Every structure is written in structure tokens, then in C-alpha cells.
PDB file of C-alpha atoms and ligand atoms in Angstrom:
ATOM      1  CA  MET A1196     -13.147   3.894  10.701  1.00 90.00           C
ATOM      2  CA  LYS A1197     -11.683   7.331  10.253  1.00 96.00           C
ATOM      3  CA  PHE A1198      -8.855   7.133   8.101  1.00 97.00           C
ATOM      4  CA  ASP A1199      -5.910   7.691  10.703  1.00 97.00           C
ATOM      5  CA  GLU A1200      -7.715   4.888  12.537  1.00 96.00           C
ATOM      6  CA  LEU A1201      -7.670   2.565   9.262  1.00 97.00           C
ATOM      7  CA  MET A1202      -3.902   3.081   8.412  1.00 96.00           C
ATOM      8  CA  GLN A1203      -3.231   2.019  12.249  1.00 94.00           C
ATOM      9  CA  ALA A1204      -5.450  -0.916  11.942  1.00 95.00           C
ATOM     10  CA  ARG A1205      -4.140  -2.050   8.781  1.00 97.00           C
ATOM     11  CA  ARG A1206      -1.224  -4.403   8.802  1.00 95.00           C
ATOM     12  CA  SER A1207       0.042  -7.807   7.089  1.00 96.00           C
ATOM     13  CA  VAL A1208      -1.810 -10.711   8.182  1.00 97.00           C
ATOM     14  CA  ARG A1209      -0.245 -14.131   7.933  1.00 97.00           C
ATOM     15  CA  LYS A1210      -2.781 -16.342   9.665  1.00 97.00           C
ATOM     16  CA  TYR A1211      -6.431 -17.028   8.174  1.00 98.00           C
ATOM     17  CA  GLN A1212      -9.967 -18.090   9.371  1.00 97.00           C
ATOM     18  CA  PRO A1213     -11.087 -20.746   6.511  1.00 95.00           C
ATOM     19  CA  LYS A1214     -13.978 -18.845   6.555  1.00 97.00           C
ATOM     20  CA  ALA A1215     -15.265 -17.548   2.609  1.00 97.00           C
ATOM     21  CA  VAL A1216     -15.082 -14.062   1.989  1.00 98.00           C
ATOM     22  CA  GLU A1217     -18.409 -12.491   1.272  1.00 98.00           C
ATOM     23  CA  PRO A1218     -19.114 -11.753  -2.784  1.00 98.00           C
ATOM     24  CA  GLU A1219     -19.839  -8.086  -1.658  1.00 98.00           C
ATOM     25  CA  LYS A1220     -16.495  -7.587   0.059  1.00 98.00           C
ATOM     26  CA  LEU A1221     -14.699  -9.187  -3.043  1.00 98.00           C
ATOM     27  CA  GLN A1222     -16.705  -6.370  -4.660  1.00 98.00           C
ATOM     28  CA  ALA A1223     -15.446  -3.520  -2.728  1.00 98.00           C
ATOM     29  CA  LEU A1224     -12.047  -4.637  -2.926  1.00 98.00           C
ATOM     30  CA  ILE A1225     -12.272  -4.340  -6.967  1.00 98.00           C
ATOM     31  CA  GLU A1226     -14.065  -0.938  -6.539  1.00 98.00           C
ATOM     32  CA  ALA A1227     -10.550  -0.206  -4.273  1.00 98.00           C
ATOM     33  CA  VAL A1228      -8.287  -0.824  -7.609  1.00 98.00           C
ATOM     34  CA  ARG A1229     -10.911   0.459 -10.057  1.00 98.00           C
ATOM     35  CA  MET A1230     -10.924   3.534  -8.358  1.00 98.00           C
ATOM     36  CA  ALA A1231      -7.112   4.009  -7.833  1.00 98.00           C
ATOM     37  CA  PRO A1232      -5.263   7.105  -9.418  1.00 98.00           C
ATOM     38  CA  SER A1233      -2.675   6.358 -11.940  1.00 96.00           C
ATOM     39  CA  ALA A1234      -0.070   8.118 -14.347  1.00 94.00           C
ATOM     40  CA  SER A1235      -2.238   9.616 -16.898  1.00 92.00           C
ATOM     41  CA  ASN A1236      -5.427   7.458 -16.021  1.00 94.00           C
ATOM     42  CA  SER A1237      -3.802   4.492 -17.601  1.00 94.00           C
ATOM     43  CA  GLN A1238      -5.205   2.255 -15.354  1.00 96.00           C
ATOM     44  CA  PRO A1239      -2.246  -0.393 -16.124  1.00 96.00           C
ATOM     45  CA  TRP A1240      -4.030  -3.306 -13.790  1.00 97.00           C
ATOM     46  CA  LYS A1241      -6.106  -6.428 -14.171  1.00 98.00           C
ATOM     47  CA  LEU A1242      -6.872  -7.623 -10.808  1.00 98.00           C
ATOM     48  CA  ILE A1243      -7.741 -11.954 -10.387  1.00 98.00           C
ATOM     49  CA  LEU A1244      -9.266 -12.962  -7.682  1.00 98.00           C
ATOM     50  CA  VAL A1245      -8.593 -16.351  -7.111  1.00 98.00           C
ATOM     51  CA  ASP A1246     -11.173 -18.469  -4.686  1.00 98.00           C
ATOM     52  CA  ASP A1247     -11.104 -21.472  -6.282  1.00 98.00           C
ATOM     53  CA  PRO A1248     -10.144 -23.940  -3.794  1.00 97.00           C
ATOM     54  CA  ALA A1249      -7.427 -25.768  -6.139  1.00 98.00           C
ATOM     55  CA  ILE A1250      -6.462 -23.014  -8.165  1.00 98.00           C
ATOM     56  CA  ARG A1251      -5.908 -21.302  -5.523  1.00 98.00           C
ATOM     57  CA  GLN A1252      -3.511 -23.914  -3.532  1.00 98.00           C
ATOM     58  CA  GLN A1253      -1.588 -24.070  -6.945  1.00 98.00           C
ATOM     59  CA  VAL A1254      -1.112 -20.399  -6.652  1.00 98.00           C
ATOM     60  CA  ALA A1255      -0.436 -20.375  -3.084  1.00 98.00           C
ATOM     61  CA  ARG A1256       2.484 -23.106  -3.712  1.00 98.00           C
ATOM     62  CA  ALA A1257       4.152 -20.439  -6.545  1.00 98.00           C
ATOM     63  CA  THR A1258       4.709 -18.422  -3.234  1.00 98.00           C
ATOM     64  CA  PHE A1259       7.314 -20.098  -1.543  1.00 97.00           C
ATOM     65  CA  ASP A1260      10.211 -22.785  -2.364  1.00 96.00           C
ATOM     66  CA  LYS A1261      12.466 -24.609  -0.876  1.00 93.00           C
ATOM     67  CA  ILE A1262      15.346 -21.864  -0.363  1.00 93.00           C
ATOM     68  CA  LEU A1263      12.673 -19.194   1.047  1.00 95.00           C
ATOM     69  CA  SER A1264       9.600 -20.628   2.657  1.00 96.00           C
ATOM     70  CA  PHE A1265       8.055 -17.578   4.501  1.00 96.00           C
ATOM     71  CA  ASN A1266       4.954 -17.374   2.389  1.00 97.00           C
ATOM     72  CA  GLN A1267       3.940 -20.675   3.405  1.00 97.00           C
ATOM     73  CA  PHE A1268       0.860 -19.083   5.110  1.00 97.00           C
ATOM     74  CA  ALA A1269      -0.262 -18.109   1.543  1.00 98.00           C
ATOM     75  CA  MET A1270      -1.857 -22.111   1.608  1.00 98.00           C
ATOM     76  CA  GLU A1271      -4.413 -20.990   4.430  1.00 97.00           C
ATOM     77  CA  ALA A1272      -5.866 -17.622   2.960  1.00 98.00           C
ATOM     78  CA  PRO A1273      -9.287 -18.500   1.321  1.00 98.00           C
ATOM     79  CA  VAL A1274      -8.625 -15.605  -1.179  1.00 98.00           C
ATOM     80  CA  ILE A1275      -5.762 -14.844  -3.544  1.00 98.00           C
ATOM     81  CA  ALA A1276      -5.353 -11.627  -5.565  1.00 98.00           C
ATOM     82  CA  VAL A1277      -2.963 -11.017  -8.225  1.00 98.00           C
ATOM     83  CA  LEU A1278      -2.208  -7.807  -9.637  1.00 98.00           C
ATOM     84  CA  ALA A1279      -1.306  -8.122 -13.296  1.00 98.00           C
ATOM     85  CA  VAL A1280       0.465  -5.087 -15.425  1.00 96.00           C
ATOM     86  CA  GLU A1281      -2.074  -4.216 -17.999  1.00 93.00           C
ATOM     87  CA  LYS A1282      -1.017  -2.541 -21.191  1.00 82.00           C
ATOM     88  CA  HIS A1283      -0.337   1.190 -20.028  1.00 79.00           C
ATOM     89  CA  SER A1284      -1.101   4.236 -22.404  1.00 84.00           C
ATOM     90  CA  LEU A1285       1.600   4.969 -25.000  1.00 87.00           C
ATOM     91  CA  LEU A1286       1.893   8.529 -23.221  1.00 89.00           C
ATOM     92  CA  THR A1287       2.880   6.887 -19.683  1.00 88.00           C
ATOM     93  CA  GLN A1288       5.436   4.648 -21.622  1.00 88.00           C
ATOM     94  CA  VAL A1289       7.135   7.485 -23.086  1.00 89.00           C
ATOM     95  CA  ALA A1290       7.319   9.603 -19.840  1.00 89.00           C
ATOM     96  CA  GLY A1291       8.182   6.872 -18.042  1.00 89.00           C
ATOM     97  CA  TRP A1292      11.079   5.627 -20.499  1.00 90.00           C
ATOM     98  CA  LEU A1293      12.325   9.650 -21.290  1.00 92.00           C
ATOM     99  CA  LYS A1294      12.385   9.880 -16.992  1.00 91.00           C
ATOM    100  CA  ASP A1295      13.677   6.335 -16.401  1.00 92.00           C
ATOM    101  CA  ARG A1296      10.501   5.895 -13.903  1.00 92.00           C
ATOM    102  CA  PRO A1297       8.288   2.952 -14.292  1.00 92.00           C
ATOM    103  CA  PHE A1298       5.291   4.732 -13.327  1.00 93.00           C
ATOM    104  CA  TYR A1299       3.308   1.297 -13.505  1.00 94.00           C
ATOM    105  CA  LEU A1300       4.757  -0.291 -10.638  1.00 95.00           C
ATOM    106  CA  ILE A1301       4.102   2.913  -8.852  1.00 96.00           C
ATOM    107  CA  ASP A1302       0.699   2.816  -9.954  1.00 97.00           C
ATOM    108  CA  ILE A1303       0.067  -0.815  -9.164  1.00 98.00           C
ATOM    109  CA  GLY A1304       1.680  -0.062  -5.858  1.00 98.00           C
ATOM    110  CA  ILE A1305      -1.256   2.591  -5.090  1.00 98.00           C
ATOM    111  CA  ALA A1306      -3.718   0.311  -6.392  1.00 98.00           C
ATOM    112  CA  ALA A1307      -2.817  -2.546  -3.938  1.00 98.00           C
ATOM    113  CA  GLU A1308      -2.699  -0.085  -0.893  1.00 98.00           C
ATOM    114  CA  GLN A1309      -5.959   1.183  -1.426  1.00 98.00           C
ATOM    115  CA  PHE A1310      -7.189  -2.900  -1.676  1.00 98.00           C
ATOM    116  CA  CYS A1311      -5.400  -3.416   1.306  1.00 98.00           C
ATOM    117  CA  LEU A1312      -7.104  -0.080   3.139  1.00 98.00           C
ATOM    118  CA  GLN A1313     -10.210  -1.461   2.117  1.00 98.00           C
ATOM    119  CA  ALA A1314      -9.951  -4.845   3.039  1.00 98.00           C
ATOM    120  CA  THR A1315      -9.201  -3.606   6.725  1.00 98.00           C
ATOM    121  CA  GLU A1316     -11.820  -1.052   6.649  1.00 98.00           C
ATOM    122  CA  LEU A1317     -14.385  -4.684   5.761  1.00 98.00           C
ATOM    123  CA  GLY A1318     -12.566  -6.469   8.668  1.00 98.00           C
ATOM    124  CA  LEU A1319     -10.374  -8.610   6.222  1.00 98.00           C
ATOM    125  CA  GLY A1320      -6.560  -9.031   6.549  1.00 98.00           C
ATOM    126  CA  THR A1321      -4.330  -8.900   3.821  1.00 98.00           C
ATOM    127  CA  CYS A1322      -0.908  -9.499   3.243  1.00 98.00           C
ATOM    128  CA  MET A1323       0.963  -8.310   0.149  1.00 98.00           C
ATOM    129  CA  LEU A1324       3.482 -10.885  -1.690  1.00 98.00           C
ATOM    130  CA  GLY A1325       6.555  -9.691  -3.562  1.00 98.00           C
ATOM    131  CA  TYR A1326       7.998 -13.360  -3.626  1.00 97.00           C
ATOM    132  CA  PHE A1327       6.501 -15.719  -5.961  1.00 98.00           C
ATOM    133  CA  ASP A1328       7.460 -17.614  -9.384  1.00 98.00           C
ATOM    134  CA  GLU A1329       5.814 -15.356 -11.649  1.00 98.00           C
ATOM    135  CA  ASP A1330       6.244 -18.111 -14.487  1.00 98.00           C
ATOM    136  CA  GLU A1331       4.054 -20.467 -12.752  1.00 98.00           C
ATOM    137  CA  ILE A1332       1.511 -18.105 -11.651  1.00 98.00           C
ATOM    138  CA  LYS A1333       1.364 -16.934 -15.284  1.00 98.00           C
ATOM    139  CA  LYS A1334       0.590 -20.627 -16.386  1.00 98.00           C
ATOM    140  CA  ILE A1335      -1.680 -21.327 -13.911  1.00 98.00           C
ATOM    141  CA  LEU A1336      -4.116 -18.323 -14.225  1.00 98.00           C
ATOM    142  CA  LYS A1337      -3.759 -18.474 -18.230  1.00 98.00           C
ATOM    143  CA  ILE A1338      -2.274 -15.173 -18.183  1.00 98.00           C
ATOM    144  CA  PRO A1339      -0.636 -14.228 -21.645  1.00 96.00           C
ATOM    145  CA  ARG A1340       3.221 -14.646 -21.704  1.00 94.00           C
ATOM    146  CA  ALA A1341       3.943 -11.152 -22.379  1.00 93.00           C
ATOM    147  CA  ILE A1342       1.826  -9.560 -19.105  1.00 96.00           C
ATOM    148  CA  ARG A1343       3.960  -9.508 -15.975  1.00 97.00           C
ATOM    149  CA  VAL A1344       2.514  -9.967 -12.620  1.00 98.00           C
ATOM    150  CA  ALA A1345       3.417  -7.208 -10.122  1.00 98.00           C
ATOM    151  CA  LEU A1346       1.885  -8.607  -6.773  1.00 98.00           C
ATOM    152  CA  VAL A1347       0.206 -10.930  -5.009  1.00 98.00           C
ATOM    153  CA  ILE A1348      -1.934 -10.133  -2.289  1.00 98.00           C
ATOM    154  CA  THR A1349      -3.548 -12.590   0.043  1.00 98.00           C
ATOM    155  CA  VAL A1350      -6.788 -12.021   1.789  1.00 98.00           C
ATOM    156  CA  GLY A1351      -9.186 -13.340   4.215  1.00 98.00           C
ATOM    157  CA  TYR A1352     -10.428 -12.970   7.895  1.00 98.00           C
ATOM    158  CA  GLU A1353      -7.813 -12.795  10.338  1.00 97.00           C
ATOM    159  CA  ALA A1354      -7.669 -16.074  12.415  1.00 96.00           C
ATOM    160  CA  GLU A1355      -8.707 -15.631  15.975  1.00 89.00           C
ATOM    161  CA  ASN A1356      -6.463 -14.865  18.744  1.00 83.00           C
ATOM    162  CA  GLN A1357      -3.216 -13.613  17.344  1.00 81.00           C
ATOM    163  CA  PRO A1358      -0.848 -11.431  19.152  1.00 83.00           C
ATOM    164  CA  ILE A1359      -0.668  -7.955  17.445  1.00 82.00           C
ATOM    165  CA  HIS A1360       3.036  -6.716  17.307  1.00 82.00           C
ATOM    166  CA  ALA A1361       3.348  -3.401  17.464  1.00 84.00           C
ATOM    167  CA  LYS A1362       4.350  -1.565  14.034  1.00 87.00           C
ATOM    168  CA  VAL A1363       8.060  -1.034  13.939  1.00 93.00           C
ATOM    169  CA  ARG A1364       8.787   2.134  11.818  1.00 95.00           C
ATOM    170  CA  LYS A1365      11.239   4.497  11.049  1.00 95.00           C
ATOM    171  CA  ALA A1366      11.087   7.971  13.313  1.00 95.00           C
ATOM    172  CA  ALA A1367       9.166  10.741  12.186  1.00 94.00           C
ATOM    173  CA  ASP A1368      12.372  12.779  11.923  1.00 92.00           C
ATOM    174  CA  GLY A1369      14.599  10.121  10.519  1.00 90.00           C
ATOM    175  CA  MET A1370      12.391   9.445   7.765  1.00 96.00           C
ATOM    176  CA  SER A1371      11.103  13.258   6.779  1.00 97.00           C
ATOM    177  CA  SER A1372      12.699  16.561   6.515  1.00 95.00           C
ATOM    178  CA  ARG A1373      11.943  20.266   5.589  1.00 95.00           C
ATOM    179  CA  ASN A1374      12.768  22.174   2.615  1.00 96.00           C
ATOM    180  CA  ARG A1375      16.428  19.983   2.038  1.00 95.00           C
ATOM    181  CA  TYR A1376      17.039  16.568   2.069  1.00 94.00           C
TER     182      TYR A1376
HETATM  183  C1  LIG B2545       5.526  -5.084  -2.317  1.00 72.43           C
HETATM  184  C2  LIG B2545       5.572  -5.198  -1.182  1.00 72.43           C
HETATM  185  C3  LIG B2545       6.103  -6.977  -0.931  1.00 72.43           C
HETATM  186  C4  LIG B2545       6.375  -7.602   0.008  1.00 72.43           C
HETATM  187  N1  LIG B2545       6.315  -8.751   0.111  1.00 72.43           N
HETATM  188  C5  LIG B2545       6.103  -9.944   1.237  1.00 72.43           C
HETATM  189  C6  LIG B2545       6.132 -11.179   0.776  1.00 72.43           C
HETATM  190  O1  LIG B2545       6.886 -11.933   0.049  1.00 72.43           O
HETATM  191  N2  LIG B2545       5.873 -11.973   2.148  1.00 72.43           N
HETATM  192  C7  LIG B2545       5.590 -11.363   3.092  1.00 72.43           C
HETATM  193  O2  LIG B2545       4.882 -12.252   4.219  1.00 72.43           O
HETATM  194  N3  LIG B2545       5.222  -9.956   3.497  1.00 72.43           N
HETATM  195  C8  LIG B2545       5.684  -9.228   2.752  1.00 72.43           C
HETATM  196  N4  LIG B2545       5.188  -8.148   2.543  1.00 72.43           N
HETATM  197  C9  LIG B2545       4.523  -7.289   3.505  1.00 72.43           C
HETATM  198  C10 LIG B2545       5.746  -6.218   4.162  1.00 72.43           C
HETATM  199  O3  LIG B2545       6.990  -7.667   5.041  1.00 72.43           O
HETATM  200  C11 LIG B2545       5.482  -5.651   5.655  1.00 72.43           C
HETATM  201  O4  LIG B2545       4.288  -4.554   4.538  1.00 72.43           O
HETATM  202  C12 LIG B2545       6.225  -4.751   6.119  1.00 72.43           C
HETATM  203  O5  LIG B2545       7.044  -6.037   7.061  1.00 72.43           O
HETATM  204  C13 LIG B2545       5.349  -3.885   7.227  1.00 72.43           C
HETATM  205  O6  LIG B2545       4.184  -4.506   8.478  1.00 72.43           O
HETATM  206  P1  LIG B2545       3.030  -4.716   8.527  1.00 72.43           P
HETATM  207  O7  LIG B2545       2.134  -4.553   6.774  1.00 72.43           O
HETATM  208  O8  LIG B2545       2.242  -5.245   9.137  1.00 72.43           O
HETATM  209  O9  LIG B2545       2.574  -2.861   8.334  1.00 72.43           O
HETATM  210  C14 LIG B2545       5.582  -7.099   1.302  1.00 72.43           C
HETATM  211  C15 LIG B2545       5.083  -5.631   1.239  1.00 72.43           C
HETATM  212  C16 LIG B2545       5.184  -4.944  -0.136  1.00 72.43           C
HETATM  213  C17 LIG B2545       4.788  -3.743   0.099  1.00 72.43           C
END
């Protein structure tokens, strides 16, 4: 797939087939995160791929609750990726603090998009989830208390016959400008 086609093809997938994801595809997803750029090359991530059915269901259950249940579809995803914030270099910590800019979150966002684009290229669907019970996920996956969980991503083969909605995006001249704000 050419890059522009890949970009257009990636979209959030919220309905999955029960089919497992092949180990070599999971390896390619790890590589996509591993190769992502990061501030001062500090690579502030740990990618946890959860495909054990019992653990996966527990993690999925931690992405919705009675108040906001829109992530219930995570229960069907055959793989759930969890991106935790690994220790980042002192340089990025100081620079981030001085400039009031959370570089590690920018880095994780880039890595997450690389993950999702690679998944699309491999015929897999993904959905990034920002709404989850962080403490619960940390407990399930034995993530140390001091480590934050930044993002959860569901992964799997999209269920067949899903209606494909047009991407709703701001018009180019509304979200970009030249030479001034
Ligand atoms: C940081 C972040 C958090 C998100 N959290 C959720 C979420 O909790 N649940 C969900 O269904 N989608 C979530 N999304 C997916 C967005 O809703 C989706 O990317 C957006 O509507 C654009 O649609 P598209 O991905 O199909 O292009 C999240 C996306 C991002 C980047």
C-alpha cells in the first residue's frame, strides 16, 4: 500500500472476528513501535501485547464502566495492546519540565500511530482507547505503581460486512494556514 492509501485505509475498528492474530504480525507491530521516533531518542514506552483470553478479557473489562460503556467492543478484540510509559531520559524530563511539554506523551502518540498504520497494512483493524481504568489495568498486568499507562489499543481482524463510514475531518483550510495563525 502506498502511504496515502494506508493513511486513508486506517480507521478505528470496533467489531472484530474471533480469529487469532498471527505471531509474525504481532512481531511486526512490536517493530513498528520499536522504530518510532522519540524526543532525544528516549523511547519512553513498553508495549504489552495481551492475547491470553482470560487476561485479555479482564483488561477489556477495565476499558468501560456503567457511566461510559462505549468501549464494550473491546471484549471481542483478540489482542489488546497496552502502551505504558517507560522511564525517559533525564534530558527529556528536564526539557519537558522547562518547556512545559510532555514529550513522552507525544512520543507515545507517534508510536501508537505507527502501530496502527502497520496493523492496517497487515490487514488488521485497531482502535486506540484513551478511556480505561488505569489502576485496574496496572493490577491485572502487574505494572509497577510508578509506571503510567498511556494508551490501550484493540487489535484484530475486522468483522465482515461492516459499513464503512466516510472519515469526518475538518476542511483543509480550516485546520491549516500559511505564514500566520
Ligand atoms: C488518544 C485517543 C483516544 C481515543 N479513545 C477512544 C476510546 O476510548 N474509545 C473509542 O471508541 N475510540 C477512541 N479513540 C478513537 C477516535 O474516536 C477516532 O480515532 C476518531 O473518531 C477518528 O476516527 P478514525 O480513527 O476512524 O479515523 C481514541 C483515539 C485517540 C487518538
